[in-house]
Amino acid sequence: MTTFAFENRIWDPAAETMTAPERQALQRSRLRAVAGHVSRVPFYERRYAELGVTPDDIRSLDDIRRLPLTTKADLRDHYPWGFLAVPREQIARIHGSSGTTGKPTFVAYTAEDRDVWANLCARFLVAGGLRPEHIVHICFGYGLFTGGFGLHYGVEKVGAAVVPVSSGNTPRQIMIMRDLACDVLVCTPSYALNIAEAAAQAGMDPRELPIKFAHFGGEPWTEDMRQALESQLGLLAFNNYGLSEIIGPGVSGECAARDGMHIQEDHFLVECLDPNTLEPVPEGQLGELVITTLTKQAMPLLRYRTRDLAVIDRTPCPCGRTTIRMGRIKGRTDDMLIIRGVNVFPSQVEEALLRVEGTAPHYQIIVDRTGALDEMTVRVEISRESFSDKMSTMHALRDRIDREIQHVTTIRATVELVEPMAIERSQGKAQRVIDKRREKGLI
């Protein structure tokens, strides 16, 4: 029998518990509609002609394979408004993701898009314990990033109170949480670690903070990280997933069973493909999530390659929701490091470190090439409790970390132990990797 972390609640039972035939019929109808809607976008008009396909050819869900794929590069190539599918006077909101070229990838919302977004965030927030009487402390940045505003309007939709603190000034964040008796925390998992650390440095037990639930997103994190955060902060942590190009947070989120994130299938059609062959992966295997927006008006996307790698789970969930679930994001195809022919994700290093008692969950991966060989150095903070001036003690800890990294990743890394607080803290998404090969033009 499944034990729920708290009372199981569903925000929109009609949508979240519909039968498979009902959902598939809705998806078919919406897929045909969006295929027609995007035909006014020059990019898709051209791709339709190249592929010899028309919206009328989309008669079943399997026909999605006939539609063109869309990539981040396509969005950049048509900056800023090349994917807009409605007149500009219908735009009600503009957000964007940071770009490597210095220009963001803009995404637009109509008023109806914005309302759908709020409802989808309300779904996973309620699934993760939010109730109208709660006070929610949001320390995502408010701006072009979708996280702050997306969660903000989702919380308001549920009827709970919002404290829009935004990011930065961690001691002030802690003061506000305590003084206002906030029940729910919204931020990245790495920033939650900063909060716990800052509280401890101020002489208080982080578990004395009034936070009961936390919704973490914005970066990949492991189950070991969840356990560390829950232990340090005395709360229940929930995972959610989204990306700005699709809608922002709200694509999926965990329920009280905490066994995968429910995908909002009435609004998103998700494929799980081999990133090399672009063929569907066998059931239960890791693949790249490719998402089609079924209801987005302003900037709908067909088969968007997210580069995020996860496993899809189609087994029933005891919570009563009938949607498929996705596992944690294991990494991104563009974040994957290839070290001496072996694929390594930063999340694997995090997993290894959190299994070694005495390490702090703050680390940095530095990759370089000496001659023809790739070398990976992992800088690891040790906890204050484990810091010792005995070389033998530090060598033993380093050896344990070395063995665990090798066990998880199959490669040997150079482990460098650093003192507490030696690694720079992030106010948002943590920067875990420095790839000097890229800086040298070697990859």
XYZ file of C-alpha atoms in Angstrom:
443
model
C 0.000 0.000 0.000
C 1.358 3.412 -0.995
C 2.026 5.870 1.803
C 1.400 9.469 0.781
C 3.624 12.199 2.202
C 0.410 14.062 3.182
C -3.274 14.105 2.242
C -3.601 13.484 -1.499
C -5.375 16.370 -3.276
C -6.132 17.056 -6.953
C -6.619 20.599 -8.267
C -8.461 19.778 -11.520
C -9.937 16.254 -11.298
C -11.732 16.448 -14.660
C -8.450 17.069 -16.486
C -6.063 15.105 -14.298
C -8.080 11.896 -13.939
C -9.744 11.510 -17.352
C -9.602 8.064 -18.929
C -6.951 7.170 -21.494
C -9.451 7.131 -24.410
C -10.802 10.541 -23.357
C -7.315 12.014 -23.128
C -6.192 10.543 -26.448
C -9.268 11.928 -28.205
C -8.555 15.361 -26.726
C -4.896 15.153 -27.729
C -5.775 14.176 -31.316
C -8.135 17.114 -31.634
C -5.655 19.553 -30.154
C -2.742 18.180 -32.179
C -4.662 18.742 -35.425
C -5.581 22.244 -34.262
C -2.030 23.279 -33.336
C -0.648 21.771 -36.558
C -2.983 24.090 -38.426
C -2.336 27.055 -36.139
C 1.432 27.034 -36.709
C 1.060 26.835 -40.493
C 0.947 30.653 -40.466
C 4.482 30.718 -38.987
C 7.001 30.993 -41.872
C 9.380 28.437 -40.332
C 6.697 25.759 -40.126
C 5.189 26.719 -43.478
C 8.584 26.093 -45.069
C 9.207 22.870 -43.153
C 5.759 21.532 -44.065
C 6.581 22.091 -47.739
C 9.981 20.389 -47.376
C 8.430 17.371 -45.674
C 5.406 17.214 -47.964
C 2.967 17.309 -45.058
C -0.146 19.379 -44.343
C -2.213 19.777 -41.143
C -4.913 17.632 -42.753
C -2.474 14.707 -42.742
C -2.534 14.604 -38.935
C -5.277 12.080 -38.187
C -3.790 10.112 -35.284
C -1.317 10.672 -32.464
C 1.209 8.530 -34.311
C 1.145 11.090 -37.116
C 3.113 13.442 -34.877
C 6.193 11.703 -36.318
C 5.346 13.354 -39.649
C 5.679 16.838 -38.178
C 8.983 18.751 -38.124
C 11.274 18.928 -35.125
C 12.106 22.322 -33.616
C 15.385 23.220 -31.883
C 16.799 26.020 -29.771
C 18.945 26.978 -32.777
C 15.762 27.468 -34.823
C 14.450 29.903 -32.225
C 17.741 31.807 -32.204
C 17.840 31.922 -36.000
C 14.411 33.557 -36.041
C 15.047 36.019 -33.188
C 13.027 37.746 -31.866
C 9.533 37.236 -33.324
C 9.944 34.603 -36.031
C 7.811 32.014 -34.183
C 4.984 34.346 -33.211
C 1.659 32.834 -34.352
C -0.710 35.654 -33.349
C -0.846 39.399 -34.107
C 1.428 41.373 -31.790
C -1.539 43.207 -30.270
C -2.658 39.892 -28.738
C 0.550 39.508 -26.714
C -0.069 39.862 -22.976
C 3.305 38.774 -21.580
C 6.893 38.297 -22.757
C 9.500 36.176 -21.002
C 12.856 34.853 -22.122
C 15.685 32.485 -21.364
C 19.296 33.607 -21.147
C 21.288 33.030 -24.317
C 24.929 32.099 -24.834
C 25.202 34.817 -27.482
C 23.987 37.482 -25.071
C 20.480 37.608 -26.549
C 17.627 35.788 -24.801
C 15.204 33.435 -26.485
C 11.937 35.341 -26.163
C 8.629 33.592 -25.539
C 5.249 35.308 -25.788
C 1.929 34.616 -24.083
C -1.610 35.670 -24.867
C -3.924 36.378 -21.944
C -5.348 32.863 -22.345
C -1.828 31.369 -22.411
C -1.112 33.152 -19.154
C -4.283 31.774 -17.539
C -3.461 28.233 -18.686
C 0.039 28.650 -17.254
C -1.326 29.709 -13.856
C -3.661 26.705 -13.778
C -0.905 24.251 -14.675
C 1.302 25.610 -11.902
C -1.657 25.353 -9.523
C -1.953 21.655 -10.404
C 1.541 20.682 -9.314
C 1.562 23.043 -6.344
C -1.615 21.472 -4.938
C -0.261 18.013 -5.783
C 2.791 18.980 -3.712
C 0.908 20.103 -0.613
C -0.081 23.747 -1.253
C -3.272 24.865 0.471
C -5.096 28.223 0.433
C -4.085 29.004 4.022
C -0.352 28.769 3.254
C 2.127 31.634 2.883
C 4.591 31.008 0.043
C 8.109 32.459 0.027
C 9.320 32.762 -3.595
C 13.017 33.456 -4.065
C 13.223 32.820 -7.784
C 14.259 35.947 -9.625
C 11.431 38.097 -10.961
C 12.147 39.173 -14.517
C 12.471 37.498 -17.903
C 13.058 34.132 -16.180
C 9.736 32.265 -16.111
C 10.158 30.690 -12.668
C 9.230 33.613 -10.436
C 6.103 34.792 -12.211
C 4.936 31.290 -13.173
C 4.928 30.046 -9.583
C 3.612 33.393 -8.335
C 0.425 33.224 -10.394
C 0.007 29.517 -9.682
C 0.085 30.207 -5.943
C -2.437 33.021 -6.318
C -4.683 30.730 -8.378
C -4.811 28.300 -5.454
C -5.622 31.182 -3.113
C -2.482 31.104 -0.986
C -0.498 34.218 -0.060
C 2.678 35.123 -1.947
C 5.790 36.752 -0.544
C 7.640 37.786 -3.755
C 11.062 38.192 -2.187
C 12.997 37.379 -5.391
C 16.643 36.308 -5.155
C 19.681 37.413 -3.165
C 20.450 38.656 0.355
C 20.072 35.292 2.077
C 20.092 36.593 5.688
C 17.161 38.842 4.800
C 15.375 35.881 3.198
C 15.743 33.921 6.441
C 14.465 36.830 8.522
C 11.381 37.185 6.328
C 10.648 33.440 6.426
C 10.791 33.461 10.225
C 8.921 36.717 10.813
C 6.079 35.926 8.389
C 5.950 32.219 9.327
C 6.115 31.144 5.678
C 4.900 27.590 5.072
C 6.216 26.950 1.541
C 9.562 27.684 -0.121
C 10.065 28.088 -3.884
C 13.617 28.239 -5.268
C 16.379 26.173 -6.863
C 17.668 23.259 -4.765
C 21.163 24.733 -4.739
C 19.840 27.985 -3.263
C 17.946 26.040 -0.610
C 21.319 24.634 0.462
C 22.585 28.201 0.770
C 19.621 29.054 2.999
C 20.332 26.113 5.295
C 24.014 26.988 5.436
C 23.383 30.677 6.143
C 20.905 29.825 8.901
C 23.442 27.537 10.566
C 26.139 30.206 10.331
C 23.759 32.647 12.033
C 23.572 30.286 14.980
C 20.136 28.793 14.357
C 19.014 25.283 13.517
C 17.746 25.442 9.885
C 15.027 22.959 10.865
C 13.517 25.654 13.083
C 12.474 27.624 9.994
C 8.675 27.434 9.601
C 8.834 25.982 6.052
C 6.834 22.748 5.720
C 6.883 22.216 1.938
C 9.317 23.202 -0.793
C 8.976 23.209 -4.564
C 12.379 23.064 -6.222
C 13.109 23.493 -9.910
C 15.281 25.343 -12.376
C 18.138 22.816 -12.313
C 18.597 19.031 -12.197
C 18.888 17.513 -8.716
C 19.150 14.018 -7.344
C 17.169 11.930 -4.867
C 20.182 12.102 -2.543
C 19.945 15.889 -2.727
C 16.267 15.679 -1.749
C 17.155 13.660 1.328
C 19.909 16.114 2.262
C 17.597 19.122 1.900
C 14.779 17.499 3.845
C 17.169 16.514 6.628
C 18.798 19.927 6.874
C 15.626 22.031 6.586
C 13.008 19.718 8.106
C 10.578 19.970 5.190
C 9.045 17.922 2.376
C 10.666 18.677 -0.996
C 8.903 18.306 -4.346
C 10.228 18.293 -7.878
C 8.670 20.032 -10.867
C 9.715 20.503 -14.471
C 9.264 23.065 -17.194
C 11.184 25.198 -19.639
C 10.582 28.681 -20.910
C 10.309 27.716 -24.577
C 7.337 25.459 -23.795
C 5.557 27.473 -21.077
C 7.837 27.699 -18.042
C 7.171 25.676 -14.877
C 3.980 23.653 -15.181
C 4.872 20.940 -17.678
C 4.976 18.340 -14.882
C 5.243 17.956 -11.133
C 5.204 15.437 -8.306
C 2.174 14.321 -6.319
C 1.941 13.106 -2.721
C 3.273 9.678 -3.773
C 6.530 11.330 -4.963
C 7.167 8.632 -7.562
C 7.718 10.670 -10.715
C 6.334 13.926 -12.095
C 2.894 13.882 -13.703
C 2.989 15.349 -17.217
C 0.052 17.635 -18.052
C -0.894 15.627 -21.131
C -3.965 17.652 -22.022
C -1.619 20.537 -22.865
C 1.638 18.806 -23.868
C 2.329 15.793 -26.053
C 5.642 14.305 -24.929
C 7.859 11.922 -26.876
C 10.933 10.203 -25.434
C 13.473 9.743 -28.227
C 17.005 8.508 -28.711
C 18.932 11.794 -29.151
C 21.109 10.256 -31.866
C 18.580 8.327 -33.967
C 15.483 10.384 -33.002
C 13.569 7.124 -32.733
C 11.397 6.337 -29.681
C 13.343 4.612 -26.917
C 12.046 1.312 -25.481
C 9.652 1.657 -22.561
C 11.452 2.558 -19.345
C 14.714 3.639 -20.974
C 16.398 7.030 -20.784
C 15.699 9.340 -23.710
C 15.443 12.971 -24.760
C 12.117 14.656 -24.059
C 10.571 16.147 -27.205
C 7.503 18.264 -26.448
C 4.659 19.587 -28.595
C 2.505 22.343 -27.087
C -1.147 21.487 -27.723
C -2.847 24.674 -26.541
C -0.255 27.475 -26.663
C -1.565 30.374 -28.749
C 1.173 32.997 -28.993
C 4.205 30.823 -29.709
C 3.219 27.151 -30.099
C 6.042 24.726 -30.849
C 5.999 21.393 -32.638
C 8.239 18.605 -31.380
C 10.636 20.847 -29.479
C 13.905 19.116 -28.623
C 14.390 19.981 -24.964
C 17.831 18.265 -24.708
C 16.652 17.035 -21.285
C 17.117 13.321 -20.607
C 14.570 11.403 -18.539
C 12.590 8.165 -18.321
C 8.841 8.030 -19.002
C 6.657 5.896 -16.712
C 3.222 4.798 -17.952
C 2.273 2.649 -14.952
C -0.744 3.764 -12.867
C -0.114 6.115 -9.950
C -1.965 5.486 -6.659
C -2.805 9.183 -6.373
C -5.599 8.776 -8.949
C -4.094 10.942 -11.672
C -4.070 9.077 -14.955
C -1.351 11.013 -16.759
C 2.018 9.513 -17.590
C 4.945 10.455 -15.374
C 8.536 11.389 -16.008
C 11.498 10.641 -13.789
C 14.084 13.166 -12.696
C 16.091 14.921 -15.364
C 19.301 12.899 -15.445
C 21.123 15.560 -17.429
C 21.083 17.398 -20.720
C 22.532 16.210 -23.969
C 24.421 19.501 -24.190
C 25.607 19.265 -20.538
C 26.977 15.765 -20.965
C 30.746 15.584 -20.602
C 32.662 13.072 -22.679
C 35.749 12.123 -20.679
C 38.043 9.630 -22.415
C 35.093 8.270 -24.357
C 32.808 7.937 -21.306
C 29.606 9.954 -20.949
C 29.495 11.755 -17.586
C 26.732 13.983 -16.219
C 27.246 16.481 -13.358
C 24.290 14.858 -11.569
C 26.303 11.608 -11.357
C 29.116 13.407 -9.555
C 26.575 14.982 -7.194
C 25.079 11.559 -6.522
C 28.511 10.164 -5.651
C 29.433 13.043 -3.347
C 26.195 12.904 -1.387
C 26.887 9.271 -0.589
C 30.133 10.136 1.211
C 29.733 11.319 4.770
C 31.810 14.381 5.496
C 31.307 16.208 2.197
C 29.199 19.301 1.728
C 26.856 19.398 -1.288
C 28.943 22.095 -2.952
C 31.292 21.069 -5.719
C 32.837 22.117 -9.020
C 33.898 19.986 -11.964
C 36.898 21.183 -13.990
C 37.669 19.409 -17.243
C 40.918 19.949 -19.146
C 43.054 18.151 -21.683
C 46.728 17.397 -21.173
C 48.269 16.162 -24.390
C 45.780 13.699 -25.844
C 44.099 12.805 -22.546
C 41.060 14.401 -20.913
C 41.340 15.011 -17.179
C 38.490 15.673 -14.747
C 39.130 17.405 -11.433
C 36.370 17.563 -8.847
C 36.721 20.282 -6.218
C 34.730 19.230 -3.172
C 33.929 21.215 -0.070
C 34.226 19.282 3.145
C 31.832 19.958 5.987
C 33.009 21.965 8.985
C 32.498 18.908 11.173
C 34.804 16.785 9.005
C 37.554 19.338 8.507
C 40.771 18.158 10.144
C 44.411 19.209 10.253
C 45.398 15.542 10.176
C 46.627 14.708 6.690
C 45.771 11.026 7.139
C 42.129 11.887 7.878
C 41.841 14.128 4.825
C 43.552 11.564 2.591
C 41.107 8.884 3.749
C 38.135 11.144 2.966
C 39.558 11.997 -0.459
C 40.053 8.305 -1.218
C 36.430 7.520 -0.283
C 35.215 10.267 -2.607
C 37.515 9.044 -5.370
C 36.171 5.491 -5.103
C 32.536 6.606 -5.086
C 32.970 8.845 -8.153
C 34.661 5.984 -9.964
C 31.875 3.613 -8.926
C 29.119 5.920 -10.249
C 30.815 7.306 -13.372
C 33.320 4.466 -14.144
C 36.177 6.962 -14.573
C 38.927 8.162 -12.244
C 38.900 11.814 -11.293
C 41.363 13.978 -9.431
C 39.659 14.886 -6.162
C 40.630 18.194 -4.594
C 39.332 18.872 -1.082
C 38.681 22.510 -0.266
C 37.714 24.263 2.932
C 34.116 25.173 3.816
C 32.791 28.174 1.818
C 35.668 27.951 -0.696
C 33.307 27.393 -3.633
C 31.304 30.419 -4.717
C 27.614 30.288 -3.824
C 24.899 30.915 -6.401
C 21.776 33.029 -5.882
C 19.996 30.986 -8.558
C 21.168 28.123 -10.737
C 24.482 26.717 -9.616
C 27.381 26.723 -12.104
C 28.876 23.281 -11.623
C 31.154 22.770 -14.652
C 34.185 24.610 -16.032
C 35.243 22.960 -19.291
C 38.649 24.382 -20.206
C 38.696 22.273 -23.374
C 35.943 24.474 -24.756
C 37.803 27.622 -23.737
C 40.869 26.325 -25.618
C 38.819 25.415 -28.699
C 39.591 21.701 -28.285
C 35.938 20.602 -28.499
